Coordinates of C-alpha atoms in Angstrom, one line a residue:
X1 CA 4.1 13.2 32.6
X2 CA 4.0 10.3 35.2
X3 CA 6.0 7.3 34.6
X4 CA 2.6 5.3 34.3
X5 CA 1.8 7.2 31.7
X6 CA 5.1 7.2 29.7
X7 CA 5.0 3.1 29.9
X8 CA 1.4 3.1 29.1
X9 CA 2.6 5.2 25.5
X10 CA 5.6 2.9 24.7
X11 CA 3.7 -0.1 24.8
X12 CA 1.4 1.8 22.5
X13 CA 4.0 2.3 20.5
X14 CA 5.6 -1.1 20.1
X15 CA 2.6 -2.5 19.4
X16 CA 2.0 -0.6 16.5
X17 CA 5.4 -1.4 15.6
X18 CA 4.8 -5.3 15.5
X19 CA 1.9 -4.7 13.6
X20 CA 4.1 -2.9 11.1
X21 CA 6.5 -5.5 11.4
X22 CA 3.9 -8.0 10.1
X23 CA 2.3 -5.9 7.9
X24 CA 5.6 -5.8 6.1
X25 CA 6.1 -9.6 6.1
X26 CA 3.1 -9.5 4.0
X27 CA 4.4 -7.0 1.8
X28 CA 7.6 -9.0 1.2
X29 CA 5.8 -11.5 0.1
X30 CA 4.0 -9.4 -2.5
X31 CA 6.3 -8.9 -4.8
X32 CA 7.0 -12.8 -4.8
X33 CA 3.7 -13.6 -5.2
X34 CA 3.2 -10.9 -7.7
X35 CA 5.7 -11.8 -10.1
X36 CA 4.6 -15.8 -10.4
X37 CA 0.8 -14.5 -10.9
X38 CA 1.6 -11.6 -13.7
X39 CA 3.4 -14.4 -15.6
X40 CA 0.0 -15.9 -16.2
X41 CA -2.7 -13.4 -15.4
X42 CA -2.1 -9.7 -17.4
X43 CA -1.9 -7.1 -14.9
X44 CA -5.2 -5.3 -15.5
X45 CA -7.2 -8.4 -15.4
X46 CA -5.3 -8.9 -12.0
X47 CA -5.9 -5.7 -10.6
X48 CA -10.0 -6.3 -11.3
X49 CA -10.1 -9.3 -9.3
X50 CA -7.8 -8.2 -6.4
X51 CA -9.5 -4.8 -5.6
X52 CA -13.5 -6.1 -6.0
X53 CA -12.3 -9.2 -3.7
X54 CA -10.6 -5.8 -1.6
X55 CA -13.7 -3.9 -1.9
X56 CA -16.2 -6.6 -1.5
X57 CA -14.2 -8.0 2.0
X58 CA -13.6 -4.8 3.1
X59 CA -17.1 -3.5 2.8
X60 CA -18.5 -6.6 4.6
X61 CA -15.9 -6.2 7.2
X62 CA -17.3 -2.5 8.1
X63 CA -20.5 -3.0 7.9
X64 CA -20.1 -5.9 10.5
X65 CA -18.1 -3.6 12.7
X66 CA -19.6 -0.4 12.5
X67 CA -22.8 -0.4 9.9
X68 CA -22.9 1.9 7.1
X69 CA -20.1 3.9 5.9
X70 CA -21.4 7.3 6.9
X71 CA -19.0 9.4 4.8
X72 CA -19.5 12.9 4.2
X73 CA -20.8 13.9 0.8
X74 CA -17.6 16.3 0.6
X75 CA -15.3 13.9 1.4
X76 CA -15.9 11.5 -1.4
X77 CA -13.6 13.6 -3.5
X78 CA -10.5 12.9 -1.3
X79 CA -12.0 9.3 -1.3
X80 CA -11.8 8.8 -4.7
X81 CA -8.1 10.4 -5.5
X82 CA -7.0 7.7 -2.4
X83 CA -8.7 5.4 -4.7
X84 CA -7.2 6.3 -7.4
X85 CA -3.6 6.7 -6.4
X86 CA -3.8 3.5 -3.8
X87 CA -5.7 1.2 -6.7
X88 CA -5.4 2.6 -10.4
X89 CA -2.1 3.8 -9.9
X90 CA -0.5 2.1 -7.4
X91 CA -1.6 -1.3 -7.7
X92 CA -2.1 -1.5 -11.7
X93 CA 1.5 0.3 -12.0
X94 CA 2.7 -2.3 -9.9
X95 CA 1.1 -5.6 -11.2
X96 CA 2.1 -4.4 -14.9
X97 CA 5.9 -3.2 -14.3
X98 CA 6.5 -6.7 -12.6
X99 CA 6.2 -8.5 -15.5
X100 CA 9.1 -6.4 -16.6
X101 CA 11.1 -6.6 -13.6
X102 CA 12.2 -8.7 -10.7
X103 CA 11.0 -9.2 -7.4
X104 CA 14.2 -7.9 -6.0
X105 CA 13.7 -4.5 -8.2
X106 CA 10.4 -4.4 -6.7
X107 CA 11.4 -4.7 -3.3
X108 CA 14.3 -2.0 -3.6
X109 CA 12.1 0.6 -5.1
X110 CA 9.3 0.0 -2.3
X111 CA 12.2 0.7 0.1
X112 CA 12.8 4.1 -0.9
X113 CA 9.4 5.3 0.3
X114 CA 10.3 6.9 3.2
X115 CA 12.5 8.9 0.9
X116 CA 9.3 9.9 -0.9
X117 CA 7.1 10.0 2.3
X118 CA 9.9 12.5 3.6
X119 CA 10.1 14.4 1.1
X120 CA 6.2 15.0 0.3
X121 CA 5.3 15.4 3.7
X122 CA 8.3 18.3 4.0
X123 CA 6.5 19.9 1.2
X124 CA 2.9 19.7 1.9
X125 CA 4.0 20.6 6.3
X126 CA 2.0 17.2 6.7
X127 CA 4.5 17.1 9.6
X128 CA 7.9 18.4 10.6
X129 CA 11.3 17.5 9.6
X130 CA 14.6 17.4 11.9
X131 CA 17.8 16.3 11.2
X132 CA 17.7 13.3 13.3
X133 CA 14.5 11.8 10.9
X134 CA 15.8 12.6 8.2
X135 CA 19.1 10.9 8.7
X136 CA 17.3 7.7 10.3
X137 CA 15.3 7.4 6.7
X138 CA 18.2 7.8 4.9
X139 CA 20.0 5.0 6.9
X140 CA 17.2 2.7 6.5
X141 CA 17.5 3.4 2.9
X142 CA 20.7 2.4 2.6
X143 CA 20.4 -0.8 4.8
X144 CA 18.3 -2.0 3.1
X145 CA 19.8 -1.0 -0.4
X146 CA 23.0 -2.9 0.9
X147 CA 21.2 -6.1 1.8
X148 CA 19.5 -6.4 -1.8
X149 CA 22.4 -5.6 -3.7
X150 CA 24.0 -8.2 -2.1
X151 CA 21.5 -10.9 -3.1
X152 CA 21.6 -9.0 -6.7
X153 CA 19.8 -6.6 -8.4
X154 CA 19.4 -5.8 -12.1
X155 CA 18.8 -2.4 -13.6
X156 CA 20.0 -3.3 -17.1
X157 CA 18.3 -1.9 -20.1
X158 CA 15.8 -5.1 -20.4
X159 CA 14.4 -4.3 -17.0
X160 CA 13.7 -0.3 -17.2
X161 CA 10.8 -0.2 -18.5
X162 CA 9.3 -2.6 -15.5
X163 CA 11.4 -0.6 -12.9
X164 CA 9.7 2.6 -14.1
X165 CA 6.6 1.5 -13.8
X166 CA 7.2 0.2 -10.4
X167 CA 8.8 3.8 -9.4
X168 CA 5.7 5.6 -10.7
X169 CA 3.7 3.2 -8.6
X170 CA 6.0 4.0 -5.3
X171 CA 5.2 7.6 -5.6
X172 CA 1.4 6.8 -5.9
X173 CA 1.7 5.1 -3.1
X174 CA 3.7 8.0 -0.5
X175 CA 0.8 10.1 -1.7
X176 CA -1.3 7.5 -0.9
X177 CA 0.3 7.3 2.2
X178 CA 0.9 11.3 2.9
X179 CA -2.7 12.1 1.6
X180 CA -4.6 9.7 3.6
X181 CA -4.1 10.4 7.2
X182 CA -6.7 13.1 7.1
X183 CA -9.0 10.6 6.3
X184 CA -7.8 8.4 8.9
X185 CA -8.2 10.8 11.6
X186 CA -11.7 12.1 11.3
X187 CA -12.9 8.4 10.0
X188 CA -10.8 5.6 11.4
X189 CA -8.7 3.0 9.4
X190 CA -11.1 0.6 8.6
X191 CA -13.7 3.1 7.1
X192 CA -11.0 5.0 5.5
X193 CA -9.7 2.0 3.7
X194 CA -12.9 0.6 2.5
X195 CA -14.0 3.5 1.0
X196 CA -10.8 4.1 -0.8
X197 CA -11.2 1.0 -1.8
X198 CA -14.5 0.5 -3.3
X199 CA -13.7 3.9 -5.0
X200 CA -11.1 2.5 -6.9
X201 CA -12.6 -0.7 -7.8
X202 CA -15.4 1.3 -9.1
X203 CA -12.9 3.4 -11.0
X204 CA -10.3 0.4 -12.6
X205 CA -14.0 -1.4 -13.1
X206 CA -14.1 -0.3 -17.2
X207 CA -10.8 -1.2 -17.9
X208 CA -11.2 -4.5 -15.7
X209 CA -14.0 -6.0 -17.4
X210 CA -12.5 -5.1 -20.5
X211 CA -9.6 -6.9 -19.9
X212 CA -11.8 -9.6 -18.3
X213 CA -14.3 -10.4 -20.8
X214 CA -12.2 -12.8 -22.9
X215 CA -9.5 -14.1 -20.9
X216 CA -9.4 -17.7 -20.2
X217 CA -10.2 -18.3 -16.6
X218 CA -10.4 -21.4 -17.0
X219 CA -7.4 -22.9 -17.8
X220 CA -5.6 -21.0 -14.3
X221 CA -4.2 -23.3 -12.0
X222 CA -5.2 -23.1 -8.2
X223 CA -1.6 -21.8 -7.2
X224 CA -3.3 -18.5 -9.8
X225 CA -5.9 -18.2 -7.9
X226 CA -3.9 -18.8 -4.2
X227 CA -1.8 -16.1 -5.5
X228 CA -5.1 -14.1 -6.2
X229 CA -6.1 -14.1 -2.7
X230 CA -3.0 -13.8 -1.1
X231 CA -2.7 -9.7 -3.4
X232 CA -6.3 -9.1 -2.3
X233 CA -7.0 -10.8 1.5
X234 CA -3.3 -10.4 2.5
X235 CA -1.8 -7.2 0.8
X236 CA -4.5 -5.1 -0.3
X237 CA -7.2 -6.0 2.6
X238 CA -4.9 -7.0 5.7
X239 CA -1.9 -4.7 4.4
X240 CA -3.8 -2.0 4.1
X241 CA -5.8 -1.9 6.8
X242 CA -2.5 -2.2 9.2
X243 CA -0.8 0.1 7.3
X244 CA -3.6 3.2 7.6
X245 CA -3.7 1.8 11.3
X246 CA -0.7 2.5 11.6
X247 CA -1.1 6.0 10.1
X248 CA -4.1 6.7 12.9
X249 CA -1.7 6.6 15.7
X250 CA 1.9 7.9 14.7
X251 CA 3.4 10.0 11.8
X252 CA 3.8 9.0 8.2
X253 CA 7.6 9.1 8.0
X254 CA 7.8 6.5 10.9
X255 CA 5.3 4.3 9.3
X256 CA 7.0 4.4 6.0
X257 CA 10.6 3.6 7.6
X258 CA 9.4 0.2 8.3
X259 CA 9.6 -0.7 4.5

């Protein structure tokens, strides 16, 4: 391989790596944002207007780029369980157990998905393991398991409930992440993610306007409905899109280190 060509590859690379950088700035801010919304919006009426805003920007966004979808008839299942893990699972899960918990619980449990991501993609041969990966997770792990520690962290009795929530939530989410790069690969990460998308806004969509029907929209403030946007342009459109991006071009396990 010439040295042109090995330059050309590690700018590549560090570019997807500031994307990750700022697609994790984002994330940080999620699980502020998050807990100051649930306090005033229930998590299932939440997750209804975050994913149709998702789905509705990220269908327009597609079909401005590249037209229709165009997916497969027999792809629609895989579709679907992304939807379901990445939306119903992950998102609701999430919304619901930080109500319980604390934005610094939520924070230390999305940090231990390159544990997951490691460990599910070990299992299902998504990729190989080596020694040095593995130990580069588990060091990220830690750091960052130091850092919040150090700012404090409460597991106590009042919180467990909220923090199991949120764990259930993490492992929908490393499936998300493991599970989707086939996807990514034969459709690209902006098709990919809009389908999954509208998938699981079409799934939550019972429960959603159930929750919906009677709550008082009315009397939500416009730092609500700030917060709003922020989980559904910021985290679950740009977020995602970066993050399956991210996926298209080098190996889950280095993608979830970033968290």
């Amino acid at each position: 391989m010439s040295r042109r060509t090995l330059i050309i590859s590690a700018m590549k690379r560090m570019n997807i790596y500031f994307l990750l950088v700022f697609q994790q700035v984002i994330a940080g801010g999620t699980h502020i944002v998050a807990k100051a919304v649930v306090g005033d919006i229930d998590a299932a009426t939440l997750t209804f207007l975050r994913t149709v805003i998702a789905a509705a920007g990220l269908w327009a966004i597609a079909r401005i780029r590249s037209g229709p979808l165009k997916i497969d008839r027999g792809d629609w299942r895989q579709l679907a369980l992304l939807g379901f893990l990445g939306v119903a699972l992950n998102q609701f899960l999430y919304l619901y157990g930080m109500k319980y918990s604390t934005a610094a619980n939520g924070a230390l449990l999305y940090a231990a998905t390159p544990v997951f991501v490691l460990v599910f993609s070990g299992l299902t041969r998504k990729e190989k393991m080596n020694p040095r990966k593995t130990f580069g997770i588990v060091m990220a792990f830690v750091g960052i398991s130091i850092v919040i520690f150090e700012r404090g962290i409460d597991f106590s009795s009042g919180y467990a409930f909220g923090n199991l929530l949120i764990l259930i939530a993490v492992i929908a989410w490393t499936l998300f992440t493991v599970l989707g790069r086939q996807m990514i690969l034969k459709y690209g990460a902006l098709r990919t993610t809009a389908a999954m998308m509208i998938c699981g806004a079409v799934m939550f969509s019972p429960i959603g306007l159930i929750s919906s029907f009677q709550f008082p929209f009315a009397q939500l403030s416009a730092l609500d409905w700030a917060g709003v946007f922020y989980l559904a342009v910021g985290t679950s459109i740009l977020g995602y899109l970066l993050w399956y991006h991210a996926l298209s071009r080098i190996e889950a396990s280095k993608v979830a280190v970033f968290t």
